[in-house]
mmCIF file of C-alpha atoms in Angstrom:
data_model
loop_
_atom_site.group_PDB
_atom_site.id
_atom_site.type_symbol
_atom_site.label_atom_id
_atom_site.label_comp_id
_atom_site.label_asym_id
_atom_site.label_seq_id
_atom_site.Cartn_x
_atom_site.Cartn_y
_atom_site.Cartn_z
ATOM 1 C CA UNK O 1 -22.685 2.574 21.520
ATOM 2 C CA UNK O 2 -21.567 3.870 18.108
ATOM 3 C CA UNK O 3 -24.942 3.398 16.422
ATOM 4 C CA UNK O 4 -28.651 3.775 17.020
ATOM 5 C CA UNK O 5 -29.076 0.051 17.797
ATOM 6 C CA UNK O 6 -27.521 -1.979 20.632
ATOM 7 C CA UNK O 7 -24.552 -4.072 19.598
ATOM 8 C CA UNK O 8 -22.073 -6.452 21.214
ATOM 9 C CA UNK O 9 -20.151 -7.735 18.209
ATOM 10 C CA UNK O 10 -17.565 -10.471 18.504
ATOM 11 C CA UNK O 11 -15.545 -11.307 15.392
ATOM 12 C CA UNK O 12 -13.402 -14.422 15.026
ATOM 13 C CA UNK O 13 -11.100 -14.660 12.011
ATOM 14 C CA UNK O 14 -9.228 -17.721 10.813
ATOM 15 C CA UNK O 15 -6.692 -17.480 7.985
ATOM 16 C CA UNK O 16 -4.455 -20.017 6.266
ATOM 17 C CA UNK O 17 -1.783 -18.884 3.830
ATOM 18 C CA UNK O 18 0.963 -20.433 1.738
ATOM 19 C CA UNK O 19 3.806 -18.825 -0.223
ATOM 20 C CA UNK O 20 5.900 -20.873 -2.621
ATOM 21 C CA UNK O 21 8.751 -19.549 -4.769
ATOM 22 C CA UNK O 22 10.765 -21.760 -7.137
ATOM 23 C CA UNK O 23 13.621 -20.383 -9.213
ATOM 24 C CA UNK O 24 15.425 -22.360 -11.895
ATOM 25 C CA UNK O 25 18.614 -20.907 -13.414
ATOM 26 C CA UNK O 26 19.067 -22.331 -16.903
ATOM 27 C CA UNK O 27 22.402 -20.576 -17.455
ATOM 28 C CA UNK O 28 24.014 -17.167 -16.929
ATOM 29 C CA UNK O 29 21.539 -15.517 -19.323
ATOM 30 C CA UNK O 30 18.227 -17.324 -18.790
ATOM 31 C CA UNK O 31 16.154 -18.181 -15.711
ATOM 32 C CA UNK O 32 12.569 -19.179 -14.879
ATOM 33 C CA UNK O 33 10.622 -18.323 -11.739
ATOM 34 C CA UNK O 34 7.377 -19.810 -10.414
ATOM 35 C CA UNK O 35 5.589 -18.009 -7.596
ATOM 36 C CA UNK O 36 2.408 -19.068 -5.797
ATOM 37 C CA UNK O 37 0.417 -17.168 -3.153
ATOM 38 C CA UNK O 38 -2.610 -18.929 -1.631
ATOM 39 C CA UNK O 39 -4.923 -17.602 1.076
ATOM 40 C CA UNK O 40 -8.066 -18.920 2.742
ATOM 41 C CA UNK O 41 -9.998 -16.868 5.291
ATOM 42 C CA UNK O 42 -13.048 -17.515 7.451
ATOM 43 C CA UNK O 43 -14.870 -14.767 9.330
ATOM 44 C CA UNK O 44 -17.308 -15.759 12.072
ATOM 45 C CA UNK O 45 -19.169 -12.738 13.466
ATOM 46 C CA UNK O 46 -21.560 -13.002 16.386
ATOM 47 C CA UNK O 47 -23.860 -10.278 17.697
ATOM 48 C CA UNK O 48 -26.833 -11.811 19.582
ATOM 49 C CA UNK O 49 -27.726 -8.443 21.120
ATOM 50 C CA UNK O 50 -28.199 -6.790 17.720
ATOM 51 C CA UNK O 51 -30.014 -9.851 16.346
ATOM 52 C CA UNK O 52 -32.418 -9.697 19.286
ATOM 53 C CA UNK O 53 -33.032 -5.969 18.827
ATOM 54 C CA UNK O 54 -33.720 -6.332 15.082
ATOM 55 C CA UNK O 55 -35.568 -9.638 15.377
ATOM 56 C CA UNK O 56 -33.418 -11.589 12.924
ATOM 57 C CA UNK O 57 -29.796 -12.444 12.133
ATOM 58 C CA UNK O 58 -27.802 -9.577 10.610
ATOM 59 C CA UNK O 59 -24.211 -10.881 10.433
ATOM 60 C CA UNK O 60 -23.211 -14.116 8.683
ATOM 61 C CA UNK O 61 -20.082 -16.233 8.240
ATOM 62 C CA UNK O 62 -17.796 -15.377 5.315
ATOM 63 C CA UNK O 63 -15.533 -17.775 3.377
ATOM 64 C CA UNK O 64 -12.856 -16.392 1.069
ATOM 65 C CA UNK O 65 -10.298 -18.210 -1.083
ATOM 66 C CA UNK O 66 -7.685 -16.510 -3.267
ATOM 67 C CA UNK O 67 -4.798 -17.877 -5.313
ATOM 68 C CA UNK O 68 -2.260 -15.999 -7.431
ATOM 69 C CA UNK O 69 0.094 -18.047 -9.614
ATOM 70 C CA UNK O 70 2.897 -16.356 -11.558
ATOM 71 C CA UNK O 71 5.387 -17.727 -14.088
ATOM 72 C CA UNK O 72 8.279 -15.462 -15.083
ATOM 73 C CA UNK O 73 11.103 -15.660 -17.596
ATOM 74 C CA UNK O 74 14.239 -13.491 -17.288
ATOM 75 C CA UNK O 75 16.808 -12.834 -19.998
ATOM 76 C CA UNK O 76 20.103 -11.057 -19.334
ATOM 77 C CA UNK O 77 22.583 -10.020 -22.031
ATOM 78 C CA UNK O 78 26.169 -11.307 -21.751
ATOM 79 C CA UNK O 79 27.531 -7.938 -20.602
ATOM 80 C CA UNK O 80 24.572 -7.326 -18.233
ATOM 81 C CA UNK O 81 23.616 -4.199 -20.170
ATOM 82 C CA UNK O 82 20.127 -5.429 -20.946
ATOM 83 C CA UNK O 83 17.641 -7.283 -18.757
ATOM 84 C CA UNK O 84 14.160 -8.398 -19.813
ATOM 85 C CA UNK O 85 11.566 -9.899 -17.470
ATOM 86 C CA UNK O 86 8.280 -11.293 -18.798
ATOM 87 C CA UNK O 87 5.690 -12.602 -16.335
ATOM 88 C CA UNK O 88 2.260 -14.180 -16.744
ATOM 89 C CA UNK O 89 -0.172 -14.478 -13.837
ATOM 90 C CA UNK O 90 -3.309 -16.454 -13.086
ATOM 91 C CA UNK O 91 -5.832 -15.256 -10.472
ATOM 92 C CA UNK O 92 -8.563 -17.239 -8.728
ATOM 93 C CA UNK O 93 -10.969 -15.715 -6.232
ATOM 94 C CA UNK O 94 -14.091 -17.020 -4.488
ATOM 95 C CA UNK O 95 -16.367 -15.562 -1.827
ATOM 96 C CA UNK O 96 -19.371 -17.081 -0.088
ATOM 97 C CA UNK O 97 -21.424 -15.135 2.453
ATOM 98 C CA UNK O 98 -24.670 -13.332 3.165
ATOM 99 C CA UNK O 99 -24.987 -9.585 3.617
ATOM 100 C CA UNK O 100 -27.662 -8.594 6.114
ATOM 101 C CA UNK O 101 -29.415 -5.243 6.313
ATOM 102 C CA UNK O 102 -31.250 -3.709 9.244
ATOM 103 C CA UNK O 103 -33.907 -2.338 6.880
ATOM 104 C CA UNK O 104 -34.274 -5.380 4.604
ATOM 105 C CA UNK O 105 -35.611 -8.641 6.034
ATOM 106 C CA UNK O 106 -34.073 -10.797 3.287
ATOM 107 C CA UNK O 107 -30.253 -11.029 3.360
ATOM 108 C CA UNK O 108 -28.340 -10.755 0.107
ATOM 109 C CA UNK O 109 -26.709 -14.000 -0.994
ATOM 110 C CA UNK O 110 -23.120 -13.731 -2.244
ATOM 111 C CA UNK O 111 -21.622 -16.760 -4.013
ATOM 112 C CA UNK O 112 -18.835 -15.458 -6.241
ATOM 113 C CA UNK O 113 -16.127 -17.251 -8.208
ATOM 114 C CA UNK O 114 -13.808 -15.391 -10.568
ATOM 115 C CA UNK O 115 -10.843 -16.297 -12.739
ATOM 116 C CA UNK O 116 -8.569 -13.753 -14.387
ATOM 117 C CA UNK O 117 -5.124 -13.338 -15.868
ATOM 118 C CA UNK O 118 -2.389 -10.742 -15.893
ATOM 119 C CA UNK O 119 0.835 -10.041 -17.726
ATOM 120 C CA UNK O 120 3.805 -7.749 -17.172
ATOM 121 C CA UNK O 121 6.869 -6.825 -19.195
ATOM 122 C CA UNK O 122 9.828 -5.060 -17.573
ATOM 123 C CA UNK O 123 13.020 -3.825 -19.222
ATOM 124 C CA UNK O 124 16.283 -2.467 -17.889
ATOM 125 C CA UNK O 125 19.112 -1.062 -19.988
ATOM 126 C CA UNK O 126 22.444 0.214 -18.663
ATOM 127 C CA UNK O 127 23.594 3.138 -20.861
ATOM 128 C CA UNK O 128 26.842 3.584 -18.930
ATOM 129 C CA UNK O 129 28.334 2.141 -15.772
ATOM 130 C CA UNK O 130 26.533 4.794 -13.712
ATOM 131 C CA UNK O 131 23.334 5.413 -15.719
ATOM 132 C CA UNK O 132 20.536 2.952 -16.381
ATOM 133 C CA UNK O 133 17.005 3.227 -17.721
ATOM 134 C CA UNK O 134 14.013 1.075 -16.894
ATOM 135 C CA UNK O 135 10.470 0.696 -18.154
ATOM 136 C CA UNK O 136 7.525 -1.615 -17.546
ATOM 137 C CA UNK O 137 3.949 -2.194 -18.647
ATOM 138 C CA UNK O 138 1.458 -4.500 -16.986
ATOM 139 C CA UNK O 139 -2.121 -5.625 -16.736
ATOM 140 C CA UNK O 140 -2.642 -6.743 -13.156
ATOM 141 C CA UNK O 141 -5.426 -7.805 -10.848
ATOM 142 C CA UNK O 142 -5.516 -7.039 -7.128
ATOM 143 C CA UNK O 143 -7.652 -9.431 -5.136
ATOM 144 C CA UNK O 144 -9.542 -8.066 -2.111
ATOM 145 C CA UNK O 145 -7.924 -8.770 1.241
ATOM 146 C CA UNK O 146 -9.712 -10.516 4.087
ATOM 147 C CA UNK O 147 -9.643 -7.235 6.060
ATOM 148 C CA UNK O 148 -11.486 -5.459 3.236
ATOM 149 C CA UNK O 149 -14.018 -8.267 2.854
ATOM 150 C CA UNK O 150 -14.741 -9.289 6.431
ATOM 151 C CA UNK O 151 -14.208 -5.964 8.221
ATOM 152 C CA UNK O 152 -13.252 -5.635 11.867
ATOM 153 C CA UNK O 153 -16.659 -6.053 13.529
ATOM 154 C CA UNK O 154 -16.502 -2.501 14.836
ATOM 155 C CA UNK O 155 -15.799 0.465 12.554
ATOM 156 C CA UNK O 156 -15.422 -1.424 9.258
ATOM 157 C CA UNK O 157 -18.504 -3.269 8.018
ATOM 158 C CA UNK O 158 -18.240 -6.484 5.953
ATOM 159 C CA UNK O 159 -18.113 -6.047 2.150
ATOM 160 C CA UNK O 160 -18.567 -9.570 0.863
ATOM 161 C CA UNK O 161 -19.587 -8.513 -2.653
ATOM 162 C CA UNK O 162 -16.294 -6.805 -3.542
ATOM 163 C CA UNK O 163 -14.887 -7.436 -7.003
ATOM 164 C CA UNK O 164 -11.117 -7.588 -7.691
ATOM 165 C CA UNK O 165 -9.390 -4.455 -8.963
ATOM 166 C CA UNK O 166 -8.100 -4.463 -12.540
ATOM 167 C CA UNK O 167 -5.268 -2.141 -13.457
ATOM 168 C CA UNK O 168 -3.334 -1.202 -16.582
ATOM 169 C CA UNK O 169 0.000 0.326 -15.569
ATOM 170 C CA UNK O 170 3.098 1.813 -17.172
ATOM 171 C CA UNK O 171 6.342 3.079 -15.629
ATOM 172 C CA UNK O 172 9.488 4.653 -17.055
ATOM 173 C CA UNK O 173 12.523 5.893 -15.175
ATOM 174 C CA UNK O 174 16.219 6.699 -14.972
ATOM 175 C CA UNK O 175 18.691 5.910 -12.204
ATOM 176 C CA UNK O 176 22.143 7.403 -11.742
ATOM 177 C CA UNK O 177 24.494 5.499 -9.413
ATOM 178 C CA UNK O 178 28.008 6.787 -8.744
ATOM 179 C CA UNK O 179 30.629 6.054 -6.139
ATOM 180 C CA UNK O 180 31.895 9.164 -4.361
ATOM 181 C CA UNK O 181 34.933 8.309 -2.283
ATOM 182 C CA UNK O 182 33.934 5.466 -0.023
ATOM 183 C CA UNK O 183 30.218 6.262 -0.364
ATOM 184 C CA UNK O 184 27.524 6.336 -3.002
ATOM 185 C CA UNK O 185 25.370 8.938 -4.763
ATOM 186 C CA UNK O 186 22.076 7.735 -6.219
ATOM 187 C CA UNK O 187 19.563 9.849 -8.167
ATOM 188 C CA UNK O 188 16.330 8.328 -9.460
ATOM 189 C CA UNK O 189 13.421 9.807 -11.439
ATOM 190 C CA UNK O 190 10.289 7.864 -12.411
ATOM 191 C CA UNK O 191 7.088 8.623 -14.264
ATOM 192 C CA UNK O 192 4.018 6.415 -13.930
ATOM 193 C CA UNK O 193 0.534 5.907 -15.337
ATOM 194 C CA UNK O 194 -2.332 3.776 -14.071
ATOM 195 C CA UNK O 195 -5.893 3.099 -15.144
ATOM 196 C CA UNK O 196 -7.960 1.254 -12.538
ATOM 197 C CA UNK O 197 -11.286 -0.485 -12.993
ATOM 198 C CA UNK O 198 -13.427 -1.691 -10.088
ATOM 199 C CA UNK O 199 -11.182 0.354 -7.816
ATOM 200 C CA UNK O 200 -11.551 -0.692 -4.162
ATOM 201 C CA UNK O 201 -12.084 2.395 -2.029
ATOM 202 C CA UNK O 202 -12.821 2.915 1.649
ATOM 203 C CA UNK O 203 -15.981 4.953 2.182
ATOM 204 C CA UNK O 204 -17.507 6.370 5.342
ATOM 205 C CA UNK O 205 -21.080 6.800 6.474
ATOM 206 C CA UNK O 206 -22.666 8.002 9.707
ATOM 207 C CA UNK O 207 -21.512 5.062 11.816
ATOM 208 C CA UNK O 208 -19.407 2.442 10.050
ATOM 209 C CA UNK O 209 -17.247 2.560 6.952
ATOM 210 C CA UNK O 210 -16.883 -0.151 4.354
ATOM 211 C CA UNK O 211 -14.887 -0.952 1.229
ATOM 212 C CA UNK O 212 -16.704 -0.594 -2.090
ATOM 213 C CA UNK O 213 -15.904 -0.867 -5.787
ATOM 214 C CA UNK O 214 -15.756 2.789 -6.747
ATOM 215 C CA UNK O 215 -15.457 2.383 -10.502
ATOM 216 C CA UNK O 216 -12.737 3.861 -12.722
ATOM 217 C CA UNK O 217 -9.761 6.073 -11.912
ATOM 218 C CA UNK O 218 -6.810 7.381 -13.930
ATOM 219 C CA UNK O 219 -3.431 8.353 -12.474
ATOM 220 C CA UNK O 220 -0.460 10.270 -13.896
ATOM 221 C CA UNK O 221 2.528 10.892 -11.648
ATOM 222 C CA UNK O 222 6.215 11.552 -11.223
ATOM 223 C CA UNK O 223 8.566 10.840 -8.341
ATOM 224 C CA UNK O 224 12.207 11.677 -7.667
ATOM 225 C CA UNK O 225 14.712 10.713 -4.998
ATOM 226 C CA UNK O 226 18.303 11.611 -4.153
ATOM 227 C CA UNK O 227 20.338 9.526 -1.683
ATOM 228 C CA UNK O 228 23.966 10.157 -0.829
ATOM 229 C CA UNK O 229 26.721 9.294 1.595
ATOM 230 C CA UNK O 230 27.714 12.897 2.317
ATOM 231 C CA UNK O 231 30.732 11.729 4.305
ATOM 232 C CA UNK O 232 31.878 8.375 5.698
ATOM 233 C CA UNK O 233 29.696 9.018 8.752
ATOM 234 C CA UNK O 234 26.775 11.085 7.363
ATOM 235 C CA UNK O 235 24.009 9.852 5.030
ATOM 236 C CA UNK O 236 21.104 11.909 3.652
ATOM 237 C CA UNK O 237 18.103 11.510 1.392
ATOM 238 C CA UNK O 238 15.254 13.569 -0.049
ATOM 239 C CA UNK O 239 12.309 12.464 -2.191
ATOM 240 C CA UNK O 240 9.104 13.925 -3.590
ATOM 241 C CA UNK O 241 6.002 12.561 -5.335
ATOM 242 C CA UNK O 242 3.327 14.300 -7.381
ATOM 243 C CA UNK O 243 0.342 12.286 -8.578
ATOM 244 C CA UNK O 244 -2.776 13.401 -10.397
ATOM 245 C CA UNK O 245 -5.669 11.014 -9.720
ATOM 246 C CA UNK O 246 -8.933 11.670 -11.564
ATOM 247 C CA UNK O 247 -12.408 10.162 -11.513
ATOM 248 C CA UNK O 248 -13.116 8.778 -15.015
ATOM 249 C CA UNK O 249 -16.573 7.243 -14.446
ATOM 250 C CA UNK O 250 -19.104 8.207 -17.116
ATOM 251 C CA UNK O 251 -22.096 7.402 -14.907
ATOM 252 C CA UNK O 252 -22.989 7.307 -11.243
ATOM 253 C CA UNK O 253 -22.400 3.901 -9.633
ATOM 254 C CA UNK O 254 -24.926 1.299 -10.895
ATOM 255 C CA UNK O 255 -27.040 3.932 -12.719
ATOM 256 C CA UNK O 256 -27.315 5.603 -16.136
ATOM 257 C CA UNK O 257 -27.125 9.076 -14.558
ATOM 258 C CA UNK O 258 -24.219 11.174 -15.835
ATOM 259 C CA UNK O 259 -21.401 11.417 -13.294
ATOM 260 C CA UNK O 260 -21.024 15.061 -12.137
ATOM 261 C CA UNK O 261 -17.521 14.425 -10.763
ATOM 262 C CA UNK O 262 -16.031 13.011 -13.960
ATOM 263 C CA UNK O 263 -12.576 14.555 -14.411
ATOM 264 C CA UNK O 264 -12.406 15.741 -10.785
ATOM 265 C CA UNK O 265 -9.449 15.046 -8.525
ATOM 266 C CA UNK O 266 -9.957 12.007 -6.284
ATOM 267 C CA UNK O 267 -10.560 12.957 -2.636
ATOM 268 C CA UNK O 268 -8.836 11.502 0.420
ATOM 269 C CA UNK O 269 -5.657 10.685 -1.505
ATOM 270 C CA UNK O 270 -2.675 13.089 -1.174
ATOM 271 C CA UNK O 271 -1.333 14.406 -4.466
ATOM 272 C CA UNK O 272 1.929 16.075 -3.336
ATOM 273 C CA UNK O 273 4.259 14.536 -0.757
ATOM 274 C CA UNK O 274 7.921 14.816 0.216
ATOM 275 C CA UNK O 275 10.339 13.314 2.733
ATOM 276 C CA UNK O 276 13.876 14.103 3.845
ATOM 277 C CA UNK O 277 16.283 12.688 6.374
ATOM 278 C CA UNK O 278 19.798 12.629 7.779
ATOM 279 C CA UNK O 279 21.631 9.806 9.514
ATOM 280 C CA UNK O 280 24.848 9.930 11.517
ATOM 281 C CA UNK O 281 26.579 6.563 11.937
ATOM 282 C CA UNK O 282 29.920 5.705 13.455
ATOM 283 C CA UNK O 283 31.609 2.647 14.895
ATOM 284 C CA UNK O 284 32.873 2.719 18.487
ATOM 285 C CA UNK O 285 31.846 6.360 18.948
ATOM 286 C CA UNK O 286 32.149 6.083 22.719
ATOM 287 C CA UNK O 287 35.239 3.877 22.671
ATOM 288 C CA UNK O 288 35.374 0.132 23.150
ATOM 289 C CA UNK O 289 34.981 -2.490 20.412
ATOM 290 C CA UNK O 290 32.167 -4.086 18.422
ATOM 291 C CA UNK O 291 29.785 -1.142 18.870
ATOM 292 C CA UNK O 292 27.913 0.906 16.285
ATOM 293 C CA UNK O 293 25.932 4.120 16.764
ATOM 294 C CA UNK O 294 23.158 5.527 14.550
ATOM 295 C CA UNK O 295 21.409 8.860 15.161
ATOM 296 C CA UNK O 296 18.793 9.867 12.595
ATOM 297 C CA UNK O 297 16.142 12.469 11.889
ATOM 298 C CA UNK O 298 13.300 12.374 9.336
ATOM 299 C CA UNK O 299 10.830 14.973 8.091
ATOM 300 C CA UNK O 300 7.592 14.451 6.164
ATOM 301 C CA UNK O 301 5.469 16.906 4.168
ATOM 302 C CA UNK O 302 1.953 16.373 2.791
ATOM 303 C CA UNK O 303 0.232 19.156 0.878
ATOM 304 C CA UNK O 304 -3.383 20.082 1.574
ATOM 305 C CA UNK O 305 -5.777 17.751 -0.252
ATOM 306 C CA UNK O 306 -9.495 17.138 -0.697
ATOM 307 C CA UNK O 307 -11.785 15.510 1.849
ATOM 308 C CA UNK O 308 -14.616 15.119 -0.655
ATOM 309 C CA UNK O 309 -15.369 15.952 -4.282
ATOM 310 C CA UNK O 310 -15.700 19.717 -4.636
ATOM 311 C CA UNK O 311 -18.351 20.868 -7.072
ATOM 312 C CA UNK O 312 -18.383 24.552 -6.128
ATOM 313 C CA UNK O 313 -16.325 27.157 -4.273
ATOM 314 C CA UNK O 314 -18.820 26.966 -1.395
ATOM 315 C CA UNK O 315 -18.234 23.231 -0.939
ATOM 316 C CA UNK O 316 -14.589 23.216 0.071
ATOM 317 C CA UNK O 317 -13.670 20.400 2.448
ATOM 318 C CA UNK O 318 -9.897 20.179 2.809
ATOM 319 C CA UNK O 319 -7.444 18.161 4.873
ATOM 320 C CA UNK O 320 -4.772 20.665 5.947
ATOM 321 C CA UNK O 321 -1.109 20.653 4.970
ATOM 322 C CA UNK O 322 1.095 18.841 7.478
ATOM 323 C CA UNK O 323 4.808 18.867 8.264
ATOM 324 C CA UNK O 324 6.081 16.414 10.862
ATOM 325 C CA UNK O 325 9.499 15.396 12.152
ATOM 326 C CA UNK O 326 10.921 12.480 14.081
ATOM 327 C CA UNK O 327 14.246 11.634 15.693
ATOM 328 C CA UNK O 328 15.781 8.406 16.856
ATOM 329 C CA UNK O 329 18.884 6.466 17.755
ATOM 330 C CA UNK O 330 20.193 2.916 17.589
ATOM 331 C CA UNK O 331 23.110 1.560 19.586
ATOM 332 C CA UNK O 332 24.462 -1.930 19.022
ATOM 333 C CA UNK O 333 26.899 -3.924 21.133
ATOM 334 C CA UNK O 334 28.780 -7.191 20.815
ATOM 335 C CA UNK O 335 29.281 -6.979 17.014
ATOM 336 C CA UNK O 336 25.580 -6.664 16.316
ATOM 337 C CA UNK O 337 24.296 -9.053 18.976
ATOM 338 C CA UNK O 338 22.558 -6.553 21.309
ATOM 339 C CA UNK O 339 20.550 -3.509 20.225
ATOM 340 C CA UNK O 340 18.818 -0.659 22.027
ATOM 341 C CA UNK O 341 16.678 1.658 19.890
ATOM 342 C CA UNK O 342 14.644 4.746 20.692
ATOM 343 C CA UNK O 343 12.402 7.025 18.639
ATOM 344 C CA UNK O 344 10.424 10.246 19.114
ATOM 345 C CA UNK O 345 7.620 10.540 16.550
ATOM 346 C CA UNK O 346 5.972 13.870 15.703
ATOM 347 C CA UNK O 347 8.711 15.734 17.533
ATOM 348 C CA UNK O 348 6.940 19.130 17.485
ATOM 349 C CA UNK O 349 3.566 17.648 18.545
ATOM 350 C CA UNK O 350 1.950 18.927 15.338
ATOM 351 C CA UNK O 351 -1.738 18.253 14.787
ATOM 352 C CA UNK O 352 -1.806 15.771 11.902
ATOM 353 C CA UNK O 353 -5.046 14.926 10.119
ATOM 354 C CA UNK O 354 -5.187 11.879 7.871
ATOM 355 C CA UNK O 355 -7.701 10.921 5.183
ATOM 356 C CA UNK O 356 -11.390 11.169 6.158
ATOM 357 C CA UNK O 357 -10.337 13.800 8.738
ATOM 358 C CA UNK O 358 -8.994 11.188 11.147
ATOM 359 C CA UNK O 359 -6.555 12.651 13.692
ATOM 360 C CA UNK O 360 -3.224 10.871 14.049
ATOM 361 C CA UNK O 361 -1.269 10.597 17.325
ATOM 362 C CA UNK O 362 0.717 13.527 18.659
ATOM 363 C CA UNK O 363 4.205 13.270 20.076
ATOM 364 C CA UNK O 364 5.055 9.714 21.098
ATOM 365 C CA UNK O 365 8.082 7.870 22.457
ATOM 366 C CA UNK O 366 9.166 4.284 21.842
ATOM 367 C CA UNK O 367 12.098 2.222 23.137
ATOM 368 C CA UNK O 368 12.961 -1.241 21.842
ATOM 369 C CA UNK O 369 15.512 -3.882 22.768
ATOM 370 C CA UNK O 370 16.674 -6.650 20.449
ATOM 371 C CA UNK O 371 18.889 -9.674 20.848
ATOM 372 C CA UNK O 372 20.257 -11.577 17.834
ATOM 373 C CA UNK O 373 21.160 -15.250 18.347
ATOM 374 C CA UNK O 374 24.499 -15.952 16.686
#
């Protein structure tokens, strides 16, 4: 019912994953870490109604295999002032499927196998007991997920020809940690840079959306956060992020036509965000023993941002600024054995619009119960 052709899609997904982490401590100053992440996914779509309407098969099975293997070496100075972490990564990715098209009688064959590598170097130096600096550089690869490749059989179409993202990244920051009475004050500031190639981006059309390799994008940004135990029973935090994401493609996708949006801000990605919150916590607030009470409130701010590339003042498509709040509580009993938790999201029932002009839920209530076996 969402398109011009009849459809009764059924999608079955099968996934197998394995995570392995091995850490070998040579001595107090040297250690080696081996990390492996393997995933295999099979998507089996079926839509006989659409196939009958078109006169041929449109959706085909998809097989995806991905494997990321990382080997890291950590060095720590005797006084723990300096820490160095060097990591090398190996990436393997394969995809086998066919991509059908209503308008093209011959499906596109996809039989892709790719190998790649990555490397990262991270440093941390403690200037004083309270102040430390950190920096990192990396060349990384992000493999497509099975959700991006196979879709959901409804609003997200399969994208079996996706290539992995390749990113060059750099980060530098300072963190100030200081005890204040029985609590802690923490202030952190970070700057970051990223250059992405074959960026995977969700795009929309009249009916379904799909993930595509957009091309190149450059990001500069800064983020800051302050967290503090204001008193023994009151904790607060505030953070903010500004990021400048720009289209750096020289040409339109798969053409030699000059890209008119080169240097423009990327749409559907917020560039200015902030959050703040307070939490009250106290043991045995209502008397008794072995009980703990938490009451918290959070606020979120997202500045107005672009819905699409804007090439003129008459082509303004904006997603409006939003401010939302939530409140909640958590009460535990029996020394952390029983929990009851409640939350009110979007307390003021504000209209919140997400990327691609998708409306998010209004005010909502949730209650959860948890039991911990001890």
